[in-house]
Amino acid sequence: MDLPRPDSDISKLLRTDPGGGFRIIVERYSRKLYWHIRRLVILHEDADDALQNTFVNAWRNLGSFRNDSSIYTWLYSIATNEALALINKRNRNSALSLDELGSYFATAAEGSSWFDGDEAQIVLQNAILSLPEKQRIVFNLRYYDDMPYEEMSRVLNTSVGALKASYHHAVKKVEDFVRNG
Amino acid sequence: MKELKDIPKDNPFRVPENYFEKLEGRIISATTDSQHKPAGKGVIRRLIPYLAIAASVALLSIIGYSVFYNGSGLHGSKMSPVITVNEFTETLLNDIDLMTLEDKVAESGILEGTTGVSKGDIIEYLISENIDITEIYENL
């Protein structure tokens, strides 16, 4: 059985065989990044678009990838930016704003969408949606991905202390929402 | 009444059938169709000669402007800032969020030397005491 290559090996491979190295990156990170983006943009079609853009941008900018950050951190940064760009674009076009997504969960239980959570899950997702943008990202990365604060600090370019405070407040807000929801 | 800890961390989102099986192939074909940029060959590098000329012109303009105004004694009330520092701070604080506040406090080094209690704890405590963020920023 092949052992998974560490990121440092992939970084080296990217210099000698960019196509081969990039294929390994896609295999390793596409699912993780999809779920990270999906929790932020909610809709599957949007997540799919943002994920494609993430990898296209990563591929185009392979030359500027520096080994002082890990591939994981680099990709999460690009994916987060792509998701936020999509959310902002959606808000500008107001085709489907974040507020309207609340009703998405309310109707999702009735079927036909890519969401099959129970009533408690709908309340939780609505609670997460009620958070300010930055807190929502921090909450998702910590609560679902268990991302260490140090890693998150590099992804979001924010101090560890600020992230801890942000997560603490996000959890309190979500708990209040769930309790009263 | 439900609690957050009672809700399982299950993923309630779903994807179309075979989505992940086809995903990698789609990404690979989408990416290998486009070229990646070799290091250091970006737009900025090509624009460097033009940027250098623009910077030189701007520098000469600034020097000329300064010499003219200093020489003419026109540096007075016209050169004063249009808003006061207090007005600027108030404007800034209206928009400041918690993460920015934390970063600003960290940058300022105000809390250096405090032992045992982190800056996050202090800010958190003050916020829990319903102290206004603006006030915390001004007094810390």
Tab-separated table of C-alpha atoms in Angstrom:
chain	number	residue	atom	x	y	z
A	1	MET	CA	0.000	0.000	0.000
A	2	ASP	CA	1.334	3.465	-0.939
A	3	LEU	CA	1.772	5.825	1.971
A	4	PRO	CA	0.413	9.303	1.337
A	5	ARG	CA	3.140	11.758	0.339
A	6	PRO	CA	3.780	14.629	2.744
A	7	ASP	CA	3.095	18.146	1.434
A	8	SER	CA	6.831	18.879	1.327
A	9	ASP	CA	7.283	16.059	-1.229
A	10	ILE	CA	4.465	17.465	-3.329
A	11	SER	CA	6.088	20.913	-3.218
A	12	LYS	CA	9.274	19.388	-4.626
A	13	LEU	CA	7.310	17.479	-7.259
A	14	LEU	CA	5.558	20.697	-8.321
A	15	ARG	CA	8.946	22.103	-9.340
A	16	THR	CA	9.947	19.120	-11.469
A	17	ASP	CA	6.542	17.905	-12.679
A	18	PRO	CA	3.857	20.583	-12.148
A	19	GLY	CA	1.101	18.535	-13.794
A	20	GLY	CA	1.805	15.418	-11.718
A	21	GLY	CA	2.149	17.370	-8.492
A	22	PHE	CA	-1.030	19.280	-9.156
A	23	ARG	CA	-2.956	16.067	-9.810
A	24	ILE	CA	-1.973	14.817	-6.333
A	25	ILE	CA	-3.081	18.125	-4.815
A	26	VAL	CA	-6.483	17.827	-6.495
A	27	GLU	CA	-6.882	14.234	-5.309
A	28	ARG	CA	-5.917	15.136	-1.767
A	29	TYR	CA	-7.754	18.397	-1.241
A	30	SER	CA	-10.751	18.647	-3.590
A	31	ARG	CA	-13.242	17.074	-1.165
A	32	LYS	CA	-12.036	18.987	1.886
A	33	LEU	CA	-12.109	22.258	-0.012
A	34	TYR	CA	-15.526	21.496	-1.468
A	35	TRP	CA	-17.042	21.105	2.013
A	36	HIS	CA	-15.245	24.188	3.305
A	37	ILE	CA	-16.659	26.257	0.438
A	38	ARG	CA	-20.092	24.610	0.571
A	39	ARG	CA	-20.598	25.561	4.220
A	40	LEU	CA	-19.869	29.161	3.318
A	41	VAL	CA	-21.847	29.528	0.088
A	42	ILE	CA	-24.539	26.933	0.989
A	43	LEU	CA	-25.712	26.101	-2.524
A	44	HIS	CA	-24.107	23.147	-4.313
A	45	GLU	CA	-23.924	24.895	-7.687
A	46	ASP	CA	-22.110	27.873	-6.138
A	47	ALA	CA	-19.730	25.595	-4.238
A	48	ASP	CA	-18.926	23.742	-7.447
A	49	ASP	CA	-18.164	27.022	-9.277
A	50	ALA	CA	-16.023	28.383	-6.439
A	51	LEU	CA	-14.108	25.102	-6.154
A	52	GLN	CA	-13.307	25.090	-9.884
A	53	ASN	CA	-12.148	28.715	-9.619
A	54	THR	CA	-10.010	27.814	-6.613
A	55	PHE	CA	-8.103	25.139	-8.504
A	56	VAL	CA	-7.862	27.183	-11.712
A	57	ASN	CA	-6.350	30.054	-9.705
A	58	ALA	CA	-4.054	27.684	-7.848
A	59	TRP	CA	-2.842	26.160	-11.123
A	60	ARG	CA	-2.319	29.543	-12.779
A	61	ASN	CA	-0.371	30.798	-9.783
A	62	LEU	CA	1.689	27.699	-9.049
A	63	GLY	CA	4.778	29.750	-9.879
A	64	SER	CA	4.038	32.161	-7.052
A	65	PHE	CA	3.455	29.403	-4.472
A	66	ARG	CA	6.072	29.817	-1.780
A	67	ASN	CA	7.226	26.950	0.348
A	68	ASP	CA	7.038	29.037	3.506
A	69	SER	CA	3.304	28.306	3.643
A	70	SER	CA	1.873	24.801	3.399
A	71	ILE	CA	-0.121	23.709	0.360
A	72	TYR	CA	-3.078	23.198	2.687
A	73	THR	CA	-2.919	26.787	3.994
A	74	TRP	CA	-2.389	28.198	0.523
A	75	LEU	CA	-5.394	26.351	-0.930
A	76	TYR	CA	-7.679	27.205	2.003
A	77	SER	CA	-6.797	30.892	1.558
A	78	ILE	CA	-7.655	30.795	-2.139
A	79	ALA	CA	-10.850	28.814	-1.492
A	80	THR	CA	-11.980	31.213	1.256
A	81	ASN	CA	-11.378	34.197	-1.015
A	82	GLU	CA	-13.271	32.540	-3.861
A	83	ALA	CA	-16.208	31.757	-1.580
A	84	LEU	CA	-16.289	35.326	-0.236
A	85	ALA	CA	-16.031	36.769	-3.754
A	86	LEU	CA	-18.996	34.652	-4.774
A	87	ILE	CA	-21.023	35.708	-1.717
A	88	ASN	CA	-20.267	39.384	-2.393
A	89	LYS	CA	-21.156	39.014	-6.057
A	90	ARG	CA	-24.397	37.310	-5.071
A	91	ASN	CA	-25.204	40.112	-2.623
A	92	ARG	CA	-24.489	42.747	-5.288
A	93	ASN	CA	-26.667	41.021	-7.840
A	94	SER	CA	-29.190	40.310	-5.078
A	95	ALA	CA	-30.389	37.251	-6.980
A	96	LEU	CA	-30.202	35.296	-3.741
A	97	SER	CA	-28.962	37.149	-0.698
A	98	LEU	CA	-27.725	35.568	2.500
A	99	ASP	CA	-30.991	36.436	4.268
A	100	GLU	CA	-32.969	34.652	1.605
A	101	LEU	CA	-30.834	31.569	2.162
A	102	GLY	CA	-32.492	31.276	5.565
A	103	SER	CA	-35.689	30.308	3.829
A	104	TYR	CA	-33.652	27.830	1.771
A	105	PHE	CA	-33.182	25.747	4.900
A	106	ALA	CA	-36.781	26.146	5.932
A	107	THR	CA	-37.967	24.683	2.634
A	108	ALA	CA	-35.072	22.250	2.228
A	109	ALA	CA	-36.657	19.707	4.525
A	110	GLU	CA	-39.509	19.373	2.067
A	111	GLY	CA	-37.086	17.787	-0.377
A	112	SER	CA	-35.709	18.333	-3.883
A	113	SER	CA	-32.581	20.222	-2.717
A	114	TRP	CA	-29.115	18.992	-1.740
A	115	PHE	CA	-29.856	19.235	1.960
A	116	ASP	CA	-31.404	16.567	4.123
A	117	GLY	CA	-30.842	17.709	7.691
A	118	ASP	CA	-33.539	17.349	10.333
A	119	GLU	CA	-35.240	20.218	12.134
A	120	ALA	CA	-32.327	20.664	14.572
A	121	GLN	CA	-29.853	20.846	11.679
A	122	ILE	CA	-31.984	23.478	9.969
A	123	VAL	CA	-31.961	25.579	13.152
A	124	LEU	CA	-28.177	25.145	13.474
A	125	GLN	CA	-27.539	26.155	9.861
A	126	ASN	CA	-29.801	29.181	10.237
A	127	ALA	CA	-27.886	30.114	13.395
A	128	ILE	CA	-24.579	29.904	11.511
A	129	LEU	CA	-26.030	31.977	8.687
A	130	SER	CA	-26.978	34.684	11.176
A	131	LEU	CA	-23.302	35.237	12.115
A	132	PRO	CA	-21.237	38.054	10.605
A	133	GLU	CA	-19.119	36.879	7.664
A	134	LYS	CA	-15.769	36.580	9.488
A	135	GLN	CA	-17.278	34.825	12.496
A	136	ARG	CA	-19.054	32.415	10.174
A	137	ILE	CA	-15.762	31.420	8.531
A	138	VAL	CA	-14.024	31.043	11.908
A	139	PHE	CA	-16.922	29.019	13.328
A	140	ASN	CA	-17.010	26.637	10.351
A	141	LEU	CA	-13.250	26.110	10.253
A	142	ARG	CA	-13.101	25.366	13.976
A	143	TYR	CA	-16.384	23.572	14.592
A	144	TYR	CA	-16.493	21.358	11.502
A	145	ASP	CA	-12.871	21.162	10.304
A	146	ASP	CA	-11.197	21.290	13.763
A	147	MET	CA	-8.600	23.600	12.237
A	148	PRO	CA	-5.953	24.705	14.780
A	149	TYR	CA	-5.960	28.457	15.482
A	150	GLU	CA	-2.351	28.789	14.296
A	151	GLU	CA	-3.284	27.316	10.904
A	152	MET	CA	-6.418	29.448	10.755
A	153	SER	CA	-4.316	32.495	11.532
A	154	ARG	CA	-2.245	31.864	8.402
A	155	VAL	CA	-5.309	31.149	6.247
A	156	LEU	CA	-7.223	34.249	7.343
A	157	ASN	CA	-4.203	36.454	8.048
A	158	THR	CA	-5.578	37.312	11.503
A	159	SER	CA	-4.020	37.005	14.955
A	160	VAL	CA	-4.663	33.873	17.027
A	161	GLY	CA	-6.102	35.959	19.890
A	162	ALA	CA	-8.613	37.630	17.597
A	163	LEU	CA	-9.642	34.252	16.180
A	164	LYS	CA	-10.152	32.759	19.650
A	165	ALA	CA	-12.295	35.708	20.706
A	166	SER	CA	-14.215	35.553	17.447
A	167	TYR	CA	-14.924	31.822	17.836
A	168	HIS	CA	-15.956	32.289	21.454
A	169	HIS	CA	-18.503	34.962	20.488
A	170	ALA	CA	-19.704	32.934	17.501
A	171	VAL	CA	-20.372	29.887	19.688
A	172	LYS	CA	-22.270	32.014	22.203
A	173	LYS	CA	-24.450	33.485	19.452
A	174	VAL	CA	-25.103	30.082	17.889
A	175	GLU	CA	-25.965	28.586	21.282
A	176	ASP	CA	-28.410	31.412	22.016
A	177	PHE	CA	-29.979	31.039	18.587
A	178	VAL	CA	-30.366	27.266	18.949
A	179	ARG	CA	-31.731	27.588	22.486
A	180	ASN	CA	-34.367	30.095	21.435
A	181	GLY	CA	-34.957	28.662	17.966
B	1	MET	CA	-35.329	23.707	24.253
B	2	LYS	CA	-32.272	22.400	22.370
B	3	GLU	CA	-28.586	22.850	23.146
B	4	LEU	CA	-25.798	23.074	20.560
B	5	LYS	CA	-24.043	20.056	22.088
B	6	ASP	CA	-27.189	17.966	21.532
B	7	ILE	CA	-27.058	18.499	17.773
B	8	PRO	CA	-24.813	15.921	16.087
B	9	LYS	CA	-21.999	17.314	13.940
B	10	ASP	CA	-23.370	15.424	10.951
B	11	ASN	CA	-23.003	16.975	7.541
B	12	PRO	CA	-26.551	17.798	6.420
B	13	PHE	CA	-25.498	18.823	2.912
B	14	ARG	CA	-25.681	16.422	0.000
B	15	VAL	CA	-24.149	16.353	-3.469
B	16	PRO	CA	-25.459	14.918	-6.752
B	17	GLU	CA	-24.761	11.249	-7.337
B	18	ASN	CA	-21.164	10.452	-8.382
B	19	TYR	CA	-20.231	14.112	-7.990
B	20	PHE	CA	-16.891	13.452	-6.283
B	21	GLU	CA	-16.027	10.585	-8.635
B	22	LYS	CA	-16.235	12.968	-11.599
B	23	LEU	CA	-14.924	16.041	-9.808
B	24	GLU	CA	-11.207	15.336	-10.000
B	25	GLY	CA	-11.326	14.692	-13.753
B	26	ARG	CA	-13.289	17.890	-14.338
B	27	ILE	CA	-10.849	19.955	-12.320
B	28	ILE	CA	-7.820	18.442	-14.043
B	29	SER	CA	-9.237	19.116	-17.511
B	30	ALA	CA	-10.249	22.660	-16.500
B	31	THR	CA	-6.843	23.455	-15.070
B	32	THR	CA	-4.533	21.856	-17.588
B	33	ASP	CA	-6.384	23.775	-20.325
B	34	SER	CA	-5.070	26.989	-18.798
B	35	GLN	CA	-1.410	27.889	-18.418
B	36	HIS	CA	0.119	28.450	-14.999
B	37	LYS	CA	2.259	31.559	-14.613
B	38	PRO	CA	5.977	30.917	-14.231
B	39	ALA	CA	7.434	32.608	-11.173
B	40	GLY	CA	8.389	36.256	-11.569
B	41	LYS	CA	6.976	36.772	-15.050
B	42	GLY	CA	3.854	38.627	-13.963
B	43	VAL	CA	2.246	41.825	-15.182
B	44	ILE	CA	4.000	43.877	-12.507
B	45	ARG	CA	7.437	42.866	-13.805
B	46	ARG	CA	6.514	43.940	-17.337
B	47	LEU	CA	5.198	47.240	-16.021
B	48	ILE	CA	8.302	48.038	-13.934
B	49	PRO	CA	9.912	50.427	-16.523
B	50	TYR	CA	6.647	52.353	-16.887
B	51	LEU	CA	6.103	52.431	-13.127
B	52	ALA	CA	9.635	53.798	-12.658
B	53	ILE	CA	8.924	56.659	-15.105
B	54	ALA	CA	5.581	57.402	-13.434
B	55	ALA	CA	7.207	57.402	-9.989
B	56	SER	CA	9.946	59.805	-11.156
B	57	VAL	CA	7.356	62.228	-12.594
B	58	ALA	CA	5.313	62.034	-9.390
B	59	LEU	CA	8.400	62.654	-7.235
B	60	LEU	CA	9.441	65.693	-9.284
B	61	SER	CA	5.887	67.063	-9.055
B	62	ILE	CA	5.850	66.685	-5.268
B	63	ILE	CA	9.267	68.342	-4.889
B	64	GLY	CA	8.208	71.202	-7.184
B	65	TYR	CA	4.941	71.667	-5.321
B	66	SER	CA	6.666	71.678	-1.913
B	67	VAL	CA	9.339	74.157	-3.015
B	68	PHE	CA	6.719	76.469	-4.533
B	69	TYR	CA	4.454	76.514	-1.499
B	70	ASN	CA	7.239	76.768	1.071
B	71	GLY	CA	8.836	79.556	-0.911
B	72	SER	CA	5.561	81.457	-1.282
B	73	GLY	CA	4.590	81.195	2.365
B	74	LEU	CA	1.342	79.512	1.477
B	75	HIS	CA	1.724	76.729	4.011
B	76	GLY	CA	-0.775	77.767	6.612
B	77	SER	CA	-4.356	77.092	7.210
B	78	LYS	CA	-4.734	75.691	3.688
B	79	MET	CA	-2.378	72.849	4.550
B	80	SER	CA	-4.215	71.901	7.750
B	81	PRO	CA	-6.002	68.533	7.820
B	82	VAL	CA	-9.677	68.762	6.978
B	83	ILE	CA	-10.728	66.565	9.912
B	84	THR	CA	-9.376	66.346	13.427
B	85	VAL	CA	-7.781	63.249	14.908
B	86	ASN	CA	-10.786	62.780	17.199
B	87	GLU	CA	-13.184	62.948	14.271
B	88	PHE	CA	-11.083	60.434	12.390
B	89	THR	CA	-10.959	58.060	15.397
B	90	GLU	CA	-14.724	58.303	15.882
B	91	THR	CA	-15.318	57.509	12.226
B	92	LEU	CA	-12.954	54.538	12.425
B	93	LEU	CA	-14.531	53.192	15.593
B	94	ASN	CA	-18.013	53.271	14.117
B	95	ASP	CA	-16.898	50.604	11.674
B	96	ILE	CA	-14.461	48.606	13.785
B	97	ASP	CA	-15.233	44.966	14.491
B	98	LEU	CA	-13.925	42.682	17.201
B	99	MET	CA	-11.151	41.074	15.166
B	100	THR	CA	-9.812	44.429	14.002
B	101	LEU	CA	-9.944	45.703	17.572
B	102	GLU	CA	-7.913	42.714	18.781
B	103	ASP	CA	-5.329	43.266	16.074
B	104	LYS	CA	-5.035	46.983	16.867
B	105	VAL	CA	-4.559	46.295	20.572
B	106	ALA	CA	-1.913	43.667	19.784
B	107	GLU	CA	-0.084	46.059	17.434
B	108	SER	CA	-0.108	48.883	19.961
B	109	GLY	CA	1.698	46.757	22.564
B	110	ILE	CA	-0.529	48.307	25.253
B	111	LEU	CA	-0.918	44.999	27.023
B	112	GLU	CA	2.751	44.032	27.011
B	113	GLY	CA	3.940	43.128	30.465
B	114	THR	CA	0.546	41.901	31.574
B	115	THR	CA	1.079	38.430	32.930
B	116	GLY	CA	-1.307	35.525	33.154
B	117	VAL	CA	-4.179	37.216	31.350
B	118	SER	CA	-4.365	37.384	27.589
B	119	LYS	CA	-5.539	40.470	25.712
B	120	GLY	CA	-8.445	38.382	24.385
B	121	ASP	CA	-9.548	37.580	27.927
B	122	ILE	CA	-9.424	41.222	28.949
B	123	ILE	CA	-11.397	42.422	25.927
B	124	GLU	CA	-13.831	39.549	26.301
B	125	TYR	CA	-14.363	40.384	29.975
B	126	LEU	CA	-14.951	44.044	29.225
B	127	ILE	CA	-17.403	43.195	26.451
B	128	SER	CA	-19.239	40.763	28.756
B	129	GLU	CA	-19.549	43.668	31.211
B	130	ASN	CA	-21.310	45.569	28.439
B	131	ILE	CA	-18.475	48.062	28.095
B	132	ASP	CA	-18.701	49.674	24.693
B	133	ILE	CA	-16.065	48.606	22.145
B	134	THR	CA	-15.293	52.275	21.472
B	135	GLU	CA	-14.611	52.877	25.151
B	136	ILE	CA	-12.373	49.778	25.397
B	137	TYR	CA	-10.366	50.944	22.424
B	138	GLU	CA	-9.937	54.424	23.869
B	139	ASN	CA	-8.968	53.344	27.364
B	140	LEU	CA	-6.815	50.252	26.892
